[in-house]
Short mmCIF file of N, CA and C in Angstrom, two decimals:
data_model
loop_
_atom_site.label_atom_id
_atom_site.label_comp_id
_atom_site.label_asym_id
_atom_site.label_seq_id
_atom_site.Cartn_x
_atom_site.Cartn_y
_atom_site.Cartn_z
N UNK A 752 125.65 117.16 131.35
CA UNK A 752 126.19 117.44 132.66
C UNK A 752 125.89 116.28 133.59
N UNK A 753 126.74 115.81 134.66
CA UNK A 753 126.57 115.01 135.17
C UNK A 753 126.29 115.63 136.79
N UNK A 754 125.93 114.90 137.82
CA UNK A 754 125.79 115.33 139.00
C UNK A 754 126.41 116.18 139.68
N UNK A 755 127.27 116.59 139.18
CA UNK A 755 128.18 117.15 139.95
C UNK A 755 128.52 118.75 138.99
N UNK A 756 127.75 118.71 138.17
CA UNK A 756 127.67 120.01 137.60
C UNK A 756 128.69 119.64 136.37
N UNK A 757 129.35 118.98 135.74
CA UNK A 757 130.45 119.30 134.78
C UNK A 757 130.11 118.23 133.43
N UNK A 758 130.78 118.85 132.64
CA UNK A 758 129.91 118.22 131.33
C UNK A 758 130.97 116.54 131.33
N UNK A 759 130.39 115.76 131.04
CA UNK A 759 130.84 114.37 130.73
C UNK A 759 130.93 113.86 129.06
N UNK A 760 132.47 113.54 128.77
CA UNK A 760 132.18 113.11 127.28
C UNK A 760 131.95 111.62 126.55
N UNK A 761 131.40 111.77 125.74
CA UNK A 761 130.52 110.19 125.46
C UNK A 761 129.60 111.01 124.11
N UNK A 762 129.01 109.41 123.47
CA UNK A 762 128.12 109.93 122.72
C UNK A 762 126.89 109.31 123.05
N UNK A 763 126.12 109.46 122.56
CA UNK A 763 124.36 108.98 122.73
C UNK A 763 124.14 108.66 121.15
N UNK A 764 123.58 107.41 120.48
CA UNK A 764 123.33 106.93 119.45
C UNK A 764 122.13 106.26 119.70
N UNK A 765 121.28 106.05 119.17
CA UNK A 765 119.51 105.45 118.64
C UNK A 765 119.73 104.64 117.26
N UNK A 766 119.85 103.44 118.11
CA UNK A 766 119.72 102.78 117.09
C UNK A 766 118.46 102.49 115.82
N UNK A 767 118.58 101.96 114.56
CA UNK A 767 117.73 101.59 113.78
C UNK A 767 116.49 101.30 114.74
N UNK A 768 116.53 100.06 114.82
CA UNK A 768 115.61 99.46 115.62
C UNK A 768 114.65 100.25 116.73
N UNK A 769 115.56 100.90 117.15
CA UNK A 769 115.04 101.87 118.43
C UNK A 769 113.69 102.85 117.70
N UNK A 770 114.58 103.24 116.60
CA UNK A 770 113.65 104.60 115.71
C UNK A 770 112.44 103.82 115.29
N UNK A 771 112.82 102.20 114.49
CA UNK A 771 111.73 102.14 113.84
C UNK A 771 110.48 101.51 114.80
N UNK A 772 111.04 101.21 116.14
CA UNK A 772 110.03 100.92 116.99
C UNK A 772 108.97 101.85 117.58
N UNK A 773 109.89 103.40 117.70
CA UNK A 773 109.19 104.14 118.14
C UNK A 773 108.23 105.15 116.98
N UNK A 774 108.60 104.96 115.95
CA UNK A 774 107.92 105.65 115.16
C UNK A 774 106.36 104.52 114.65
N UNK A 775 106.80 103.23 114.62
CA UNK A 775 105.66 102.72 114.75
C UNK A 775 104.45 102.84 115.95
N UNK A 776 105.20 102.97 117.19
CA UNK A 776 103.97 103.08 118.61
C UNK A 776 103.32 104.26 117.90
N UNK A 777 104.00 105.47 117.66
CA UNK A 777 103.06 106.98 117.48
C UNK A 777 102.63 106.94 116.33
N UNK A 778 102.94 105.66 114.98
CA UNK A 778 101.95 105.62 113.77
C UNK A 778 100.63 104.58 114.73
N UNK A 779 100.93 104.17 115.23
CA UNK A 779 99.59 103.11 115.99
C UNK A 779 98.34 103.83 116.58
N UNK A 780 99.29 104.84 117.74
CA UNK A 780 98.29 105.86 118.47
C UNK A 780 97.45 107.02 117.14
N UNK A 781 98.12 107.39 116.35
CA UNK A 781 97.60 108.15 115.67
C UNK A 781 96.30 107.39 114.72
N UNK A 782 96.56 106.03 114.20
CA UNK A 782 95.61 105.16 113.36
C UNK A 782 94.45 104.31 114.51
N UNK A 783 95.07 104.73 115.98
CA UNK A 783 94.35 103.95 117.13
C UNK A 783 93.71 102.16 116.86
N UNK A 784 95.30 101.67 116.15
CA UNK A 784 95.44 100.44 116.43
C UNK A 784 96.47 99.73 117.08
N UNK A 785 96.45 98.52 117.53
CA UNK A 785 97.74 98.17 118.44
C UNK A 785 99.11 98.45 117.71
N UNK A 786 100.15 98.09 118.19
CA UNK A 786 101.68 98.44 117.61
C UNK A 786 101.77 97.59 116.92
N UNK A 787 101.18 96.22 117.03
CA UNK A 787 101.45 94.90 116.20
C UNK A 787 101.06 94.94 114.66
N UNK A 788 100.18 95.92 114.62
CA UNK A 788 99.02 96.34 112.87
C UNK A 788 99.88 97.11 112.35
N UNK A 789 101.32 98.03 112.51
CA UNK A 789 102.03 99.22 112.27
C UNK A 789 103.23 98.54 111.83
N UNK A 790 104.18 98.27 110.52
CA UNK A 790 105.07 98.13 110.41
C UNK A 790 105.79 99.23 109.48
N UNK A 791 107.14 99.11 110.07
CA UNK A 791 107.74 100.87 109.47
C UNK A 791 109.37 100.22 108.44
N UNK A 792 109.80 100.42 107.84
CA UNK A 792 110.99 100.67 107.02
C UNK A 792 111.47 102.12 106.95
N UNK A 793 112.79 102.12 107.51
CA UNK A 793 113.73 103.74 107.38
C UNK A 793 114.59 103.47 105.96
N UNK A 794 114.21 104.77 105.71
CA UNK A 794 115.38 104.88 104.73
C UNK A 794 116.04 107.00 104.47
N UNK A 795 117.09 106.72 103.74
CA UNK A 795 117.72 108.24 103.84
C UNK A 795 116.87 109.16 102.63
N UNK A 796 116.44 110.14 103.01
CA UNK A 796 115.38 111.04 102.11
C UNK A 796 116.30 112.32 102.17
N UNK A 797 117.28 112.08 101.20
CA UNK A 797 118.00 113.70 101.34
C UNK A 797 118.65 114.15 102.83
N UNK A 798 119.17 113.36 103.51
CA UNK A 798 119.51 113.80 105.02
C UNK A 798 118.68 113.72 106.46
N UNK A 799 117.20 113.47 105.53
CA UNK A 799 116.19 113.33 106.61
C UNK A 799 116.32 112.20 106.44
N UNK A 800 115.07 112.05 108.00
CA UNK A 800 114.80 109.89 107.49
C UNK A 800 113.36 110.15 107.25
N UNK A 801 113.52 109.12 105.67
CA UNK A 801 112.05 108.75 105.20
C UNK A 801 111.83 107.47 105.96
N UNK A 802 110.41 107.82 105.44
CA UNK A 802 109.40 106.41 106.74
C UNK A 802 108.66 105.91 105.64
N UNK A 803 108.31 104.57 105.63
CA UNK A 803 107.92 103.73 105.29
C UNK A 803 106.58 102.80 105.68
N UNK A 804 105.14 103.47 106.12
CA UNK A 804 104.78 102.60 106.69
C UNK A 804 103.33 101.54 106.43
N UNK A 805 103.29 100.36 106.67
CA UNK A 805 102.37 99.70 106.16
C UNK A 805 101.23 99.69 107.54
N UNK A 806 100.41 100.13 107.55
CA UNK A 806 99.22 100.08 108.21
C UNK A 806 98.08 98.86 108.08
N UNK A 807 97.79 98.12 109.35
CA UNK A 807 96.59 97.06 109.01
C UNK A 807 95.36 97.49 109.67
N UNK A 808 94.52 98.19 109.15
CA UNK A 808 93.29 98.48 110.06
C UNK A 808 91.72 97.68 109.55
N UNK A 809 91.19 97.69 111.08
CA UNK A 809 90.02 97.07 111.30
C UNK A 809 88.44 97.53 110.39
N UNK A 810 87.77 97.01 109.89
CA UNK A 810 86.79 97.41 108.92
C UNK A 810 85.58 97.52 110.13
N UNK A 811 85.16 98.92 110.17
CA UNK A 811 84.27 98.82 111.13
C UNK A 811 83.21 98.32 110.35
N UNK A 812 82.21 97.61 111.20
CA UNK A 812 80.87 97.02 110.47
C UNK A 812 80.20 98.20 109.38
N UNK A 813 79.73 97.11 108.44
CA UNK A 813 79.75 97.98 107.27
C UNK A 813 78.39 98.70 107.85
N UNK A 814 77.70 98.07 108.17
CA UNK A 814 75.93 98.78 108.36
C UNK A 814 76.04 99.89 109.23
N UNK A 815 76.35 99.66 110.66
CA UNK A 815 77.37 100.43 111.55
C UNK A 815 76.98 101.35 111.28
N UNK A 816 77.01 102.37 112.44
CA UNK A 816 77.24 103.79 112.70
C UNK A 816 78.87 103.80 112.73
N UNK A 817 79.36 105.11 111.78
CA UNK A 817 80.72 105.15 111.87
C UNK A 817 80.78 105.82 113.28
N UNK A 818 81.92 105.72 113.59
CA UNK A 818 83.01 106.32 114.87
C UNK A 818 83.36 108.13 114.33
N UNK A 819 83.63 107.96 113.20
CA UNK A 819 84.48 109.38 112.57
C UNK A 819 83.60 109.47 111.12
N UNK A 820 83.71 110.89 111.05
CA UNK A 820 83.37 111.53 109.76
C UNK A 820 84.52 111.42 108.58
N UNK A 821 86.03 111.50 109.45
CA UNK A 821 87.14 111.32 108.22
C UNK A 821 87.09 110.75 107.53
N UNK A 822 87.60 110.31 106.27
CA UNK A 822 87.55 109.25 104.96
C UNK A 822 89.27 108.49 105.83
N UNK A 823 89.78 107.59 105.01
CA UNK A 823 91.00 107.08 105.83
C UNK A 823 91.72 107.54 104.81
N UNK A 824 91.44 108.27 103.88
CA UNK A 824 92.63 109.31 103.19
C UNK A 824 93.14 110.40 104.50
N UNK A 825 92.16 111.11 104.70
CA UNK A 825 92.26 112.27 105.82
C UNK A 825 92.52 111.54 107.04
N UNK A 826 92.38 110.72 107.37
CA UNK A 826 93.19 109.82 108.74
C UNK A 826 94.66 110.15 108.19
N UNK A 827 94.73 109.20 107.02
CA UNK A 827 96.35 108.96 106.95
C UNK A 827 96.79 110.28 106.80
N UNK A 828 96.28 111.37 106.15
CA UNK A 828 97.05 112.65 106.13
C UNK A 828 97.54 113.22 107.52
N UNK A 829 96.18 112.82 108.69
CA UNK A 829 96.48 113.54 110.16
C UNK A 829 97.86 112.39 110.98
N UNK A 830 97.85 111.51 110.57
CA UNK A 830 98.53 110.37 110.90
C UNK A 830 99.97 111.03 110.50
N UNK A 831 99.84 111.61 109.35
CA UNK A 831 101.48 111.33 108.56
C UNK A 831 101.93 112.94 109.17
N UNK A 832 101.02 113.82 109.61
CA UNK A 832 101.22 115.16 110.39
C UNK A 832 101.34 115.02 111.83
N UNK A 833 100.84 113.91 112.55
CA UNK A 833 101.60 113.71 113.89
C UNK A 833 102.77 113.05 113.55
N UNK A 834 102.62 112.22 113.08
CA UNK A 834 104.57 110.80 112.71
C UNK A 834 105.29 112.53 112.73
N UNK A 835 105.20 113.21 112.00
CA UNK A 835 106.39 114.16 111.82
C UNK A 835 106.65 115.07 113.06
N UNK A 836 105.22 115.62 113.42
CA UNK A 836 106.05 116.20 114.94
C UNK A 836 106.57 115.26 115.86
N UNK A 837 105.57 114.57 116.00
CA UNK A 837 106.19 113.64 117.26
C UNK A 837 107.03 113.16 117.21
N UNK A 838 107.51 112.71 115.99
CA UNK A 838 108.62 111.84 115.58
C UNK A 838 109.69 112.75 115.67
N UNK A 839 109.66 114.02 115.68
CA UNK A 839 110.92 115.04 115.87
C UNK A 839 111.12 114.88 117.52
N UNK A 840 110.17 115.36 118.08
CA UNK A 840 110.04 115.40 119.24
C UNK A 840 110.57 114.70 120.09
N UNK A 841 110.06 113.13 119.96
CA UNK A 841 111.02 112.33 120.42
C UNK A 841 112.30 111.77 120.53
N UNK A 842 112.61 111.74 119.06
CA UNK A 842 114.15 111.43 118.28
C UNK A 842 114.87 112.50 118.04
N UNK A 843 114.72 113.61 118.00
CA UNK A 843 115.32 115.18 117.63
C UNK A 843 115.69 114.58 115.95
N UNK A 844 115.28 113.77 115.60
CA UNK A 844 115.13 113.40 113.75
C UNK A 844 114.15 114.30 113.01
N UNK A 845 114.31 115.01 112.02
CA UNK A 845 113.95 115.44 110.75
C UNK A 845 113.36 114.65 110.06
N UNK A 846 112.21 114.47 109.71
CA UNK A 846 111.43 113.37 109.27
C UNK A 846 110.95 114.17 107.92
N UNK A 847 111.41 113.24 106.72
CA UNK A 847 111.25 113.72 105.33
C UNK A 847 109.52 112.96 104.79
N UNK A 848 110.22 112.34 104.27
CA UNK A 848 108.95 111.74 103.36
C UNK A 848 108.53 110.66 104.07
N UNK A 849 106.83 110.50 103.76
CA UNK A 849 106.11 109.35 104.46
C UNK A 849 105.26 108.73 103.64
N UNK A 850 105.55 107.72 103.71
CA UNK A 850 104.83 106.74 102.52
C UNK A 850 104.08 106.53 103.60
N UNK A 851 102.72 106.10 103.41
CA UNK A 851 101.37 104.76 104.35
C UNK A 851 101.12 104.11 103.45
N UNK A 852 100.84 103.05 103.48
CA UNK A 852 100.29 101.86 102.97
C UNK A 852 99.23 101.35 103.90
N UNK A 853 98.14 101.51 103.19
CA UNK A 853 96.68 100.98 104.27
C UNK A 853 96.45 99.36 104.00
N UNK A 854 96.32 98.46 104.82
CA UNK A 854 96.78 97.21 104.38
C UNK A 854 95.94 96.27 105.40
N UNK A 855 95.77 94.81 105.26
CA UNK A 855 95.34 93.93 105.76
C UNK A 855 94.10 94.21 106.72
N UNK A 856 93.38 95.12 106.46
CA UNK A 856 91.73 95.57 106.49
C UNK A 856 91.01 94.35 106.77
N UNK A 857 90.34 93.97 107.83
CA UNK A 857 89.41 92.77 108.26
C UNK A 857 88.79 93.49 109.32
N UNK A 858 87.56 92.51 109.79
CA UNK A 858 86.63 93.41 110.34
C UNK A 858 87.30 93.15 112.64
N UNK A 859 86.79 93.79 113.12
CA UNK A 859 87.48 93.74 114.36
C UNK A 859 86.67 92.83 114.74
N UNK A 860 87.49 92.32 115.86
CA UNK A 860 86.71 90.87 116.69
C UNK A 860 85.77 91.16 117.67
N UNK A 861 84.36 90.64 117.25
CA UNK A 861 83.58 90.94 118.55
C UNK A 861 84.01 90.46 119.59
N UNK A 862 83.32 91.15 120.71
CA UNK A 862 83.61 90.91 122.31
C UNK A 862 82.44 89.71 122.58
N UNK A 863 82.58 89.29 123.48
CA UNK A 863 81.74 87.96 123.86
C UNK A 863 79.93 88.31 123.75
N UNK A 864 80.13 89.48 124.69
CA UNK A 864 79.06 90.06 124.66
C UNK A 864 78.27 90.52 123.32
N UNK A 865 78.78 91.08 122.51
CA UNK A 865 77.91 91.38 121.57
C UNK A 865 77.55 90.39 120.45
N UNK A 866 78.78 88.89 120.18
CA UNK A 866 78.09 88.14 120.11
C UNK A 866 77.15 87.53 120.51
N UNK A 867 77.19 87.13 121.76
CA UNK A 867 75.99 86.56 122.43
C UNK A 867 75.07 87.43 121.98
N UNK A 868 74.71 88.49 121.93
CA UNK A 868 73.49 89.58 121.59
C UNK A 868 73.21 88.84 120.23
N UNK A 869 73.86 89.06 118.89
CA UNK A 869 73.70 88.27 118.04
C UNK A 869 72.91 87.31 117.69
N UNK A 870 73.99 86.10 118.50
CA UNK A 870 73.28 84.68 118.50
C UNK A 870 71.88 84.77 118.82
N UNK A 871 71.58 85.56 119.88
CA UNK A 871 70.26 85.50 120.42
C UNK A 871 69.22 86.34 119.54
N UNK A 872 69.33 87.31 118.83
CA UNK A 872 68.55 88.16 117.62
C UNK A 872 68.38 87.44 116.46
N UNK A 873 69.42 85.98 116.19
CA UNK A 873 69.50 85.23 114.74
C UNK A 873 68.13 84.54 115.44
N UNK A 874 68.45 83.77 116.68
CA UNK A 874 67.39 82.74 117.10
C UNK A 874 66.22 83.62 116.83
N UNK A 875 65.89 84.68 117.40
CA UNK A 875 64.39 85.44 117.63
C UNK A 875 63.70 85.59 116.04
N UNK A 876 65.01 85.62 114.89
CA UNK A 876 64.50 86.27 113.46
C UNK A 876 63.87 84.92 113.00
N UNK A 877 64.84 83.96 113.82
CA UNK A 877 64.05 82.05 113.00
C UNK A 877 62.99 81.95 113.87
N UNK A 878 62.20 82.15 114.96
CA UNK A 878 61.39 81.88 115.80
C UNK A 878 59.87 82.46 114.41
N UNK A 879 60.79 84.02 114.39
CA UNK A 879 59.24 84.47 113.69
C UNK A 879 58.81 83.98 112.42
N UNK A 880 60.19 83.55 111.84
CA UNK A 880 59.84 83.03 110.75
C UNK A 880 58.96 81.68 110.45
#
């Protein structure tokens, strides 16, 4: 309907690109890495659209206190259970099958600060030595 109360005819189309951009932002938020680590491939799954996606996530320090109890099996499972609502939600698309691919794993970049902490704990360990 347009302003004036009466229906207007036209169509509305989403392109490729459009879908596979947006289904990557909500695979990002769900893996809580940037959009740039998330790449997606569509393809036809029986009438639905299958998803395709390759994931690059950060290796938290191995010694580290983890962040989460999940394994990144059970990430990707909660991951591949939001992509499908949300991904309806947004696109009014039927979302079939979801491949993840967990991929290009490196450790995240320290902040200035906690290097510097570092540098200064290496010096203190050679002092005592």
């Amino acid at each position: 309907m347009n302003r004036a109360g009466t229906n207007c005819a036209g169509h509305t189309r989403i392109t490729q690109h459009a879908l596979r951009k947006t289904l990557e932002a909500v695979t990002a938020q769900a893996f809580r890495v940037g959009a740039g680590n998330v790449a997606a491939e569509l393809e036809d799954d029986a009438g639905k659209l299958g998803v395709r996606l390759s994931v690059k996530l950060a290796l938290p320090p191995l010694l580290g206190p983890r962040k989460t109890t999940a394994t990144v099996f059970q990430q990707a499972q909660t991951a591949r259970t939001q992509l499908v609502s949300r991904g309806l939600e947004l696109t009014g698309l039927e979302i079939g099958r979801v491949d993840i691919r967990l991929a290009g794993a490196k450790e995240q970049p320290r902040s200035k600060q906690q290097s510097k902490k570092k540098s200064i704990q290496r010096l203190k360990e050679r002092s005592v030595m």
